[in-house]
Amino acid sequence: MRMKSEPLTLTRWFVAELIGTMFLSAVAGTAMMAHLGLVSGYSPLYVPFAVGAVVLVMFYVIGHISGCHLNPAVSVAMFVMRKITFPQFMTYLVAQFLGAWLGIRLIVGLVGIPPSAPEFVSSSVSLGEFMGAFILVLAIAAVVQGRVKDGLGGIVIGVALAVGLTLAMVTGGGYLNPAIAATLGAQDLAYLLMPILGGLAAAAATTLFDDRKI
C-alpha cells in the first residue's frame, strides 16, 4: 500500500497502527500471562487463536488504511519489498512501539500487574521466533501481492499468526513481535532480531515464488 506521504495520510497511518498494535499487545500480553499461569481460566490453545483473532479483526478495521502490519518485523519486510515508502515505514515503527507500550499499560489497568519480560530459554527459541515470523510474513506478502481472494486476507493472516505462535510457543518463546517484546523488557536477540530476520527470509521467498518474474 503505497500512498503520498501527506500529513493527513501519515496521521491516518499512525493512528491505525497505534490502535491496532495496542489491542494486539493487550491481547497477546494477557494471553501469555494466562499461558504462564499468572491469570486463570484459559487453556494453552487460547493463546495463538486469541492473538490471531485480534489481528483478523484489526485487518478488517484498519487494513484498508495501513495494511495492518502491527509488527516491526512485518514493516521491515514490506519496506524491503518496496511495498511501503520510507516515511510510511518510520511512521509505522513509531506507532507500533507506542501502541505496544499502551497495550501493556492497558493490561496493568485490567489486572494490576504487567506481563513478565520474556526470558531466553535455549537456541530453539531463536528458531521458533524466526519460523513463526517467517510464516506470518509469508502470508501477509501473499495478501499484499493479490494471491488471496478479496475479503479473505484477514482470515489468512490471522490463521498464519496462530500457526506461527503455536510453532514458536513450544520452544518457550512465542512473541514474534519486536515491539511487544521490547516493551516487556526483552533483551535477548531471539525476541528482538530473529522475527525481523524471519520476515526478511519470507520476503526473499516471496520474491522467488512470484510468477510474474518468470
XYZ file of C-alpha atoms in Angstrom:
214
model
C 0.000 0.000 0.000
C 1.974 2.973 -1.289
C 0.489 6.445 -0.890
C 1.702 10.015 -0.993
C 3.199 10.940 2.370
C 0.958 13.903 3.125
C 0.376 14.972 6.756
C -3.198 13.667 6.857
C -2.158 10.357 5.329
C 0.709 9.990 7.785
C -1.690 10.708 10.633
C -4.124 8.063 9.412
C -1.318 5.504 9.134
C -0.046 6.403 12.602
C -3.415 6.210 14.335
C -4.358 2.965 12.585
C -1.107 1.209 13.524
C -1.188 2.672 17.029
C -4.700 1.406 17.776
C -4.141 -1.951 16.109
C -0.843 -2.613 17.900
C -2.295 -1.502 21.227
C -5.049 -4.116 21.037
C -2.635 -6.738 19.747
C -0.236 -6.018 22.616
C -3.019 -6.100 25.208
C -4.467 -9.386 23.973
C -1.076 -11.015 23.418
C 0.193 -9.938 26.813
C -2.932 -11.128 28.616
C -2.876 -14.428 26.739
C 0.769 -15.036 27.606
C 0.048 -14.243 31.271
C -2.658 -16.892 31.152
C -0.279 -19.334 29.498
C 2.273 -18.756 32.269
C -0.363 -19.191 34.975
C -0.407 -15.576 36.144
C -4.144 -15.365 35.473
C -6.521 -18.312 35.491
C -9.272 -19.640 33.286
C -7.508 -20.152 29.970
C -6.226 -23.187 28.107
C -2.890 -23.110 26.218
C -4.706 -23.224 22.873
C -6.336 -19.941 23.752
C -3.113 -18.001 23.216
C -2.405 -18.391 19.481
C -6.032 -18.222 18.438
C -6.840 -15.203 20.602
C -3.869 -13.332 19.153
C -4.708 -14.487 15.640
C -8.305 -13.373 16.150
C -7.394 -9.844 17.203
C -5.206 -9.459 14.095
C -8.059 -10.795 11.964
C -10.433 -8.191 13.435
C -7.923 -5.370 13.105
C -7.237 -6.301 9.479
C -10.855 -5.615 8.569
C -10.908 -2.440 10.675
C -7.652 -0.762 9.618
C -6.277 -2.912 6.808
C -7.571 -0.526 4.154
C -5.662 2.311 5.825
C -2.276 0.929 6.844
C -2.280 -2.692 5.738
C -2.471 -3.736 9.409
C 1.210 -4.500 9.990
C 1.210 -4.105 13.809
C 4.718 -5.553 13.921
C 8.154 -4.115 13.039
C 9.123 -7.475 11.501
C 6.273 -7.102 9.023
C 7.042 -3.458 8.265
C 10.746 -4.160 7.681
C 9.852 -6.934 5.230
C 7.305 -4.779 3.394
C 9.794 -1.904 3.163
C 12.463 -4.192 1.706
C 9.874 -5.458 -0.781
C 9.140 -1.795 -1.675
C 5.509 -2.090 -0.664
C 5.721 0.943 1.639
C 7.653 4.207 1.485
C 10.326 5.288 3.954
C 8.072 7.902 5.651
C 5.397 5.227 5.940
C 7.922 2.761 7.369
C 9.125 5.197 10.037
C 5.562 6.200 10.911
C 4.646 2.553 11.386
C 7.626 1.834 13.641
C 6.876 4.734 15.991
C 3.190 3.832 16.111
C 3.916 0.150 16.745
C 6.284 0.717 19.659
C 3.990 3.307 21.233
C 0.956 1.084 20.643
C 2.738 -1.876 22.246
C 3.503 0.234 25.307
C -0.105 1.417 25.561
C -1.294 -2.173 25.296
C 0.851 -3.182 28.269
C -0.473 -0.193 30.234
C -3.983 -1.403 29.434
C -3.142 -4.816 30.882
C -1.866 -3.194 34.075
C -5.143 -1.294 34.317
C -7.125 -4.513 33.885
C -5.240 -6.979 36.099
C -2.949 -4.787 38.164
C 0.390 -6.245 37.029
C 2.315 -6.195 33.741
C 3.289 -9.360 31.842
C 6.699 -10.785 32.661
C 9.644 -9.969 30.429
C 10.410 -12.878 28.074
C 13.483 -14.856 29.068
C 15.805 -16.684 26.726
C 15.451 -20.437 27.263
C 17.568 -22.117 24.590
C 18.696 -21.778 20.991
C 15.378 -23.318 19.964
C 13.685 -20.038 20.956
C 15.574 -18.253 18.184
C 14.440 -20.849 15.661
C 10.848 -20.649 16.870
C 10.769 -16.838 16.639
C 12.365 -16.980 13.180
C 9.978 -19.596 11.784
C 6.895 -18.067 13.373
C 7.619 -14.681 11.828
C 8.519 -16.352 8.532
C 5.064 -17.951 8.293
C 3.315 -14.720 9.270
C 5.132 -12.521 6.752
C 4.791 -15.142 4.028
C 1.002 -14.976 4.456
C 0.953 -11.165 4.564
C 3.041 -10.987 1.398
C 0.594 -13.304 -0.347
C -2.247 -10.952 0.582
C -0.301 -7.847 -0.474
C 0.558 -9.400 -3.839
C -3.085 -10.243 -4.511
C -2.733 -14.022 -4.307
C -5.552 -14.231 -1.756
C -9.164 -13.705 -2.769
C -10.764 -10.393 -1.781
C -12.260 -10.498 1.674
C -10.148 -13.422 2.886
C -6.958 -11.539 3.725
C -7.748 -11.115 7.416
C -8.562 -14.795 7.801
C -5.347 -15.895 6.088
C -3.182 -13.558 8.180
C -4.954 -14.344 11.447
C -4.612 -18.089 10.905
C -0.968 -17.695 9.852
C -0.216 -15.829 13.078
C -1.962 -18.536 15.115
C 0.106 -21.185 13.339
C 3.333 -19.235 13.846
C 2.624 -18.721 17.538
C 1.761 -22.386 18.022
C 5.120 -23.295 16.482
C 7.099 -20.733 18.487
C 5.420 -21.324 21.845
C 6.625 -24.913 22.007
C 10.168 -23.539 22.430
C 9.238 -21.252 25.306
C 9.037 -18.215 23.015
C 6.035 -17.063 21.073
C 6.202 -13.286 20.742
C 7.156 -12.841 17.063
C 6.932 -9.077 17.555
C 9.978 -6.970 18.493
C 7.811 -4.017 19.562
C 5.890 -6.057 22.128
C 8.988 -7.956 23.274
C 10.990 -4.732 23.713
C 8.131 -3.086 25.601
C 8.088 -6.030 28.001
C 11.798 -5.598 28.625
C 13.208 -8.378 26.468
C 16.934 -8.039 25.940
C 17.787 -11.203 24.051
C 18.173 -11.010 20.276
C 15.979 -14.104 19.969
C 12.981 -11.831 20.545
C 14.287 -8.583 19.074
C 16.134 -9.675 15.939
C 15.029 -13.177 14.932
C 11.451 -12.154 13.977
C 12.909 -9.483 11.676
C 15.266 -11.993 10.076
C 12.361 -14.422 9.656
C 10.354 -11.689 7.957
C 13.231 -10.853 5.618
C 13.608 -14.522 4.717
C 9.901 -14.635 3.922
C 10.282 -11.542 1.733
C 13.049 -13.292 -0.184
C 10.958 -16.434 -0.575
C 8.015 -14.360 -1.780
C 10.176 -12.812 -4.494
C 11.269 -16.289 -5.551
C 7.658 -17.509 -5.658
C 6.428 -14.535 -7.720
C 5.217 -15.983 -11.036
C 5.346 -12.538 -12.627
C 9.158 -12.661 -12.560
C 9.295 -15.868 -14.632
